[in-house]
Amino acid sequence: AYVNGHFVNLSGANVYRGFCRVKNGTDVVDDLVNPLHIGMDFNVDKMCAVIYQVTDGIINIIDEITGVFDTPDMITEIHSRYEGRRINIYPDANDKNRNTAGAGVTDRILLEDEHSFTVWATEANPLIKDRVATVRGLVLNSRGRRRMRVNVRRCPELVRGLEQQVY
């Protein structure tokens, strides 16, 4: 269903039904102290990343990068936003085979060659059901605790996904 030209989930079972932009929302930005962590997804011509910090066991998602063409462009964008910071990157497992730059090296090698990046890569992505369960537990766990907050103003695409993703 579309309202004002935008997709709206009216009937599907919402994957992240515990997410609430008020209760999970925050205005927290980079505190310049805690390390930066970046989860990165490799889509052709539409790479995206979420930037977060962990404070007192709470994941604070402070920024997102969307619509980036390729890995070199993503690296440039990260450096322009977070110059001089040590950064941990968690790419999806597709990075080990993907070559977006056409330079004969994989995206993982491009990321690892950046001296300010520490790349934490796995050989395979976890099962989707496990990824969903992890995020659901961070959004709202069985004890009613919310361990993930999102800067709603700076992360509109992530918020839209958390609110509208259906099974």
PDB file of C-alpha atoms in Angstrom:
ATOM      1  CA  ALA A   1       0.000   0.000   0.000  1.00  0.00           C
ATOM      2  CA  TYR A   2       1.156   3.504  -0.756  1.00  0.00           C
ATOM      3  CA  VAL A   3       0.278   6.721   1.031  1.00  0.00           C
ATOM      4  CA  ASN A   4       1.443   9.985  -0.535  1.00  0.00           C
ATOM      5  CA  GLY A   5       3.683   7.988  -2.873  1.00  0.00           C
ATOM      6  CA  HIS A   6       5.467   6.089  -0.071  1.00  0.00           C
ATOM      7  CA  PHE A   7       5.142   2.390   0.770  1.00  0.00           C
ATOM      8  CA  VAL A   8       3.287   1.808   4.026  1.00  0.00           C
ATOM      9  CA  ASN A   9       2.920  -1.575   5.704  1.00  0.00           C
ATOM     10  CA  LEU A  10      -0.800  -1.908   6.433  1.00  0.00           C
ATOM     11  CA  SER A  11      -1.339  -5.627   6.738  1.00  0.00           C
ATOM     12  CA  GLY A  12       1.875  -7.661   6.780  1.00  0.00           C
ATOM     13  CA  ALA A  13       3.420  -9.109   9.918  1.00  0.00           C
ATOM     14  CA  ASN A  14       6.045  -6.553  10.899  1.00  0.00           C
ATOM     15  CA  VAL A  15       9.447  -8.163  11.450  1.00  0.00           C
ATOM     16  CA  TYR A  16      10.590  -5.657  14.083  1.00  0.00           C
ATOM     17  CA  ARG A  17       7.242  -5.050  15.777  1.00  0.00           C
ATOM     18  CA  GLY A  18       8.948  -3.968  19.022  1.00  0.00           C
ATOM     19  CA  PHE A  19      10.636  -1.006  17.351  1.00  0.00           C
ATOM     20  CA  CYS A  20       9.216   2.361  18.369  1.00  0.00           C
ATOM     21  CA  ARG A  21      10.772   5.543  17.000  1.00  0.00           C
ATOM     22  CA  VAL A  22      10.017   7.247  20.331  1.00  0.00           C
ATOM     23  CA  LYS A  23      11.185   4.526  22.723  1.00  0.00           C
ATOM     24  CA  ASN A  24      14.122   3.396  20.553  1.00  0.00           C
ATOM     25  CA  GLY A  25      14.839   6.892  19.268  1.00  0.00           C
ATOM     26  CA  THR A  26      17.715   9.081  20.376  1.00  0.00           C
ATOM     27  CA  ASP A  27      19.478  12.253  19.360  1.00  0.00           C
ATOM     28  CA  VAL A  28      22.894  10.841  20.291  1.00  0.00           C
ATOM     29  CA  VAL A  29      25.696  11.591  17.829  1.00  0.00           C
ATOM     30  CA  ASP A  30      29.378  10.603  17.720  1.00  0.00           C
ATOM     31  CA  ASP A  31      30.781  11.109  21.221  1.00  0.00           C
ATOM     32  CA  LEU A  32      34.349  11.272  19.821  1.00  0.00           C
ATOM     33  CA  VAL A  33      35.442   8.847  22.583  1.00  0.00           C
ATOM     34  CA  ASN A  34      33.986   5.390  21.977  1.00  0.00           C
ATOM     35  CA  PRO A  35      35.120   3.446  18.913  1.00  0.00           C
ATOM     36  CA  LEU A  36      33.045   3.648  15.753  1.00  0.00           C
ATOM     37  CA  HIS A  37      31.526   0.450  14.387  1.00  0.00           C
ATOM     38  CA  ILE A  38      30.145   0.232  10.860  1.00  0.00           C
ATOM     39  CA  GLY A  39      27.933  -2.512   9.503  1.00  0.00           C
ATOM     40  CA  MET A  40      28.192  -2.514   5.717  1.00  0.00           C
ATOM     41  CA  ASP A  41      26.068  -4.083   2.984  1.00  0.00           C
ATOM     42  CA  PHE A  42      27.298  -4.549  -0.581  1.00  0.00           C
ATOM     43  CA  ASN A  43      24.530  -3.952  -3.099  1.00  0.00           C
ATOM     44  CA  VAL A  44      25.290  -3.090  -6.706  1.00  0.00           C
ATOM     45  CA  ASP A  45      25.140   0.709  -7.046  1.00  0.00           C
ATOM     46  CA  LYS A  46      23.327   1.001  -3.703  1.00  0.00           C
ATOM     47  CA  MET A  47      25.772   0.236  -0.924  1.00  0.00           C
ATOM     48  CA  CYS A  48      24.729   1.183   2.576  1.00  0.00           C
ATOM     49  CA  ALA A  49      26.187   1.303   6.054  1.00  0.00           C
ATOM     50  CA  VAL A  50      25.089   2.076   9.605  1.00  0.00           C
ATOM     51  CA  ILE A  51      27.471   3.689  12.064  1.00  0.00           C
ATOM     52  CA  TYR A  52      27.128   2.959  15.757  1.00  0.00           C
ATOM     53  CA  GLN A  53      28.839   3.190  19.104  1.00  0.00           C
ATOM     54  CA  VAL A  54      28.343   1.035  22.176  1.00  0.00           C
ATOM     55  CA  THR A  55      27.908   2.816  25.503  1.00  0.00           C
ATOM     56  CA  ASP A  56      27.048   0.992  28.726  1.00  0.00           C
ATOM     57  CA  GLY A  57      25.818  -2.031  26.762  1.00  0.00           C
ATOM     58  CA  ILE A  58      23.514   0.075  24.568  1.00  0.00           C
ATOM     59  CA  ILE A  59      24.025   0.190  20.804  1.00  0.00           C
ATOM     60  CA  ASN A  60      23.562   3.787  19.654  1.00  0.00           C
ATOM     61  CA  ILE A  61      23.127   3.967  15.890  1.00  0.00           C
ATOM     62  CA  ILE A  62      24.298   7.492  15.152  1.00  0.00           C
ATOM     63  CA  ASP A  63      24.420   7.724  11.363  1.00  0.00           C
ATOM     64  CA  GLU A  64      23.752   5.943   8.088  1.00  0.00           C
ATOM     65  CA  ILE A  65      25.276   6.090   4.636  1.00  0.00           C
ATOM     66  CA  THR A  66      22.996   5.066   1.757  1.00  0.00           C
ATOM     67  CA  GLY A  67      22.999   5.063  -2.030  1.00  0.00           C
ATOM     68  CA  VAL A  68      26.778   4.857  -2.399  1.00  0.00           C
ATOM     69  CA  PHE A  69      27.951   3.528  -5.768  1.00  0.00           C
ATOM     70  CA  ASP A  70      30.935   1.320  -4.839  1.00  0.00           C
ATOM     71  CA  THR A  71      33.492   0.513  -2.156  1.00  0.00           C
ATOM     72  CA  PRO A  72      35.984   3.279  -3.027  1.00  0.00           C
ATOM     73  CA  ASP A  73      33.128   5.803  -2.815  1.00  0.00           C
ATOM     74  CA  MET A  74      32.048   4.327   0.540  1.00  0.00           C
ATOM     75  CA  ILE A  75      35.615   4.615   1.875  1.00  0.00           C
ATOM     76  CA  THR A  76      35.744   8.253   0.741  1.00  0.00           C
ATOM     77  CA  GLU A  77      32.405   9.006   2.408  1.00  0.00           C
ATOM     78  CA  ILE A  78      33.437   7.370   5.689  1.00  0.00           C
ATOM     79  CA  HIS A  79      36.670   9.360   5.738  1.00  0.00           C
ATOM     80  CA  SER A  80      34.846  12.612   4.966  1.00  0.00           C
ATOM     81  CA  ARG A  81      32.503  12.079   7.933  1.00  0.00           C
ATOM     82  CA  TYR A  82      34.894  10.479  10.418  1.00  0.00           C
ATOM     83  CA  GLU A  83      38.380  11.610   9.464  1.00  0.00           C
ATOM     84  CA  GLY A  84      41.106  10.499  11.845  1.00  0.00           C
ATOM     85  CA  ARG A  85      38.944   7.997  13.747  1.00  0.00           C
ATOM     86  CA  ARG A  86      39.745   4.331  14.264  1.00  0.00           C
ATOM     87  CA  ILE A  87      36.893   2.387  12.723  1.00  0.00           C
ATOM     88  CA  ASN A  88      35.722  -1.219  13.002  1.00  0.00           C
ATOM     89  CA  ILE A  89      33.949  -2.438   9.865  1.00  0.00           C
ATOM     90  CA  TYR A  90      31.667  -5.476   9.766  1.00  0.00           C
ATOM     91  CA  PRO A  91      30.946  -6.157   6.068  1.00  0.00           C
ATOM     92  CA  ASP A  92      28.485  -8.706   4.827  1.00  0.00           C
ATOM     93  CA  ALA A  93      30.161 -11.876   3.589  1.00  0.00           C
ATOM     94  CA  ASN A  94      29.673 -10.899  -0.059  1.00  0.00           C
ATOM     95  CA  ASP A  95      32.666  -8.559   0.215  1.00  0.00           C
ATOM     96  CA  LYS A  96      35.189 -11.388  -0.140  1.00  0.00           C
ATOM     97  CA  ASN A  97      34.212 -12.049  -3.750  1.00  0.00           C
ATOM     98  CA  ARG A  98      32.920  -8.688  -4.890  1.00  0.00           C
ATOM     99  CA  ASN A  99      35.065  -6.386  -6.972  1.00  0.00           C
ATOM    100  CA  THR A 100      33.304  -3.056  -7.472  1.00  0.00           C
ATOM    101  CA  ALA A 101      36.351  -0.964  -8.223  1.00  0.00           C
ATOM    102  CA  GLY A 102      37.470  -2.971 -11.238  1.00  0.00           C
ATOM    103  CA  ALA A 103      41.019  -2.891  -9.911  1.00  0.00           C
ATOM    104  CA  GLY A 104      41.542  -6.642  -9.660  1.00  0.00           C
ATOM    105  CA  VAL A 105      41.127  -6.658  -5.872  1.00  0.00           C
ATOM    106  CA  THR A 106      38.121  -7.570  -3.767  1.00  0.00           C
ATOM    107  CA  ASP A 107      36.119  -5.113  -1.717  1.00  0.00           C
ATOM    108  CA  ARG A 108      37.441  -6.759   1.444  1.00  0.00           C
ATOM    109  CA  ILE A 109      41.028  -6.048   0.395  1.00  0.00           C
ATOM    110  CA  LEU A 110      40.123  -2.417  -0.330  1.00  0.00           C
ATOM    111  CA  LEU A 111      38.658  -2.088   3.175  1.00  0.00           C
ATOM    112  CA  GLU A 112      41.578  -3.881   4.838  1.00  0.00           C
ATOM    113  CA  ASP A 113      44.100  -1.627   3.064  1.00  0.00           C
ATOM    114  CA  GLU A 114      42.636   1.401   4.835  1.00  0.00           C
ATOM    115  CA  HIS A 115      44.895   1.851   7.857  1.00  0.00           C
ATOM    116  CA  SER A 116      42.173   3.467   9.949  1.00  0.00           C
ATOM    117  CA  PHE A 117      39.847   0.478   9.395  1.00  0.00           C
ATOM    118  CA  THR A 118      39.834  -2.812  11.255  1.00  0.00           C
ATOM    119  CA  VAL A 119      37.766  -5.289   9.243  1.00  0.00           C
ATOM    120  CA  TRP A 120      35.868  -8.021  11.080  1.00  0.00           C
ATOM    121  CA  ALA A 121      34.704 -10.315   8.291  1.00  0.00           C
ATOM    122  CA  THR A 122      33.187 -13.780   8.279  1.00  0.00           C
ATOM    123  CA  GLU A 123      33.183 -16.358   5.514  1.00  0.00           C
ATOM    124  CA  ALA A 124      29.386 -16.617   5.488  1.00  0.00           C
ATOM    125  CA  ASN A 125      26.514 -14.446   6.660  1.00  0.00           C
ATOM    126  CA  PRO A 126      24.528 -15.767   9.627  1.00  0.00           C
ATOM    127  CA  LEU A 127      21.137 -17.259   8.828  1.00  0.00           C
ATOM    128  CA  ILE A 128      18.449 -14.640   8.263  1.00  0.00           C
ATOM    129  CA  LYS A 129      16.361 -15.988  11.147  1.00  0.00           C
ATOM    130  CA  ASP A 130      19.351 -15.547  13.468  1.00  0.00           C
ATOM    131  CA  ARG A 131      19.978 -11.979  12.270  1.00  0.00           C
ATOM    132  CA  VAL A 132      16.310 -11.103  12.725  1.00  0.00           C
ATOM    133  CA  ALA A 133      16.232 -12.638  16.208  1.00  0.00           C
ATOM    134  CA  THR A 134      19.327 -10.668  17.227  1.00  0.00           C
ATOM    135  CA  VAL A 135      17.923  -7.336  16.066  1.00  0.00           C
ATOM    136  CA  ARG A 136      14.522  -8.057  17.614  1.00  0.00           C
ATOM    137  CA  GLY A 137      16.247  -8.812  20.923  1.00  0.00           C
ATOM    138  CA  LEU A 138      18.102  -5.499  20.751  1.00  0.00           C
ATOM    139  CA  VAL A 139      14.996  -3.517  19.790  1.00  0.00           C
ATOM    140  CA  LEU A 140      12.906  -4.967  22.627  1.00  0.00           C
ATOM    141  CA  ASN A 141      13.864  -8.114  24.500  1.00  0.00           C
ATOM    142  CA  SER A 142      11.665 -10.490  26.480  1.00  0.00           C
ATOM    143  CA  ARG A 143      12.373  -8.545  29.675  1.00  0.00           C
ATOM    144  CA  GLY A 144      11.109  -5.323  28.108  1.00  0.00           C
ATOM    145  CA  ARG A 145      14.603  -3.841  27.781  1.00  0.00           C
ATOM    146  CA  ARG A 146      15.633  -1.818  24.746  1.00  0.00           C
ATOM    147  CA  ARG A 147      19.363  -2.192  24.016  1.00  0.00           C
ATOM    148  CA  MET A 148      19.383  -0.434  20.642  1.00  0.00           C
ATOM    149  CA  ARG A 149      18.702   3.238  20.036  1.00  0.00           C
ATOM    150  CA  VAL A 150      18.579   4.941  16.652  1.00  0.00           C
ATOM    151  CA  ASN A 151      19.166   8.585  15.808  1.00  0.00           C
ATOM    152  CA  VAL A 152      15.891   8.897  13.922  1.00  0.00           C
ATOM    153  CA  ARG A 153      16.801  12.216  12.281  1.00  0.00           C
ATOM    154  CA  ARG A 154      20.145  10.973  10.908  1.00  0.00           C
ATOM    155  CA  CYS A 155      18.992   7.436   9.969  1.00  0.00           C
ATOM    156  CA  PRO A 156      15.697   7.763   8.059  1.00  0.00           C
ATOM    157  CA  GLU A 157      16.256   4.727   5.803  1.00  0.00           C
ATOM    158  CA  LEU A 158      17.074   2.437   8.727  1.00  0.00           C
ATOM    159  CA  VAL A 159      14.028   3.657  10.648  1.00  0.00           C
ATOM    160  CA  ARG A 160      11.824   3.114   7.593  1.00  0.00           C
ATOM    161  CA  GLY A 161      13.125  -0.457   7.319  1.00  0.00           C
ATOM    162  CA  LEU A 162      12.621  -1.190  11.012  1.00  0.00           C
ATOM    163  CA  GLU A 163       9.057   0.099  10.846  1.00  0.00           C
ATOM    164  CA  GLN A 164       7.974  -1.409   7.535  1.00  0.00           C
ATOM    165  CA  GLN A 165       9.900  -4.646   6.961  1.00  0.00           C
ATOM    166  CA  VAL A 166       7.429  -7.505   6.644  1.00  0.00           C
ATOM    167  CA  TYR A 167       7.854 -11.267   6.521  1.00  0.00           C
TER     168      TYR A 167
END
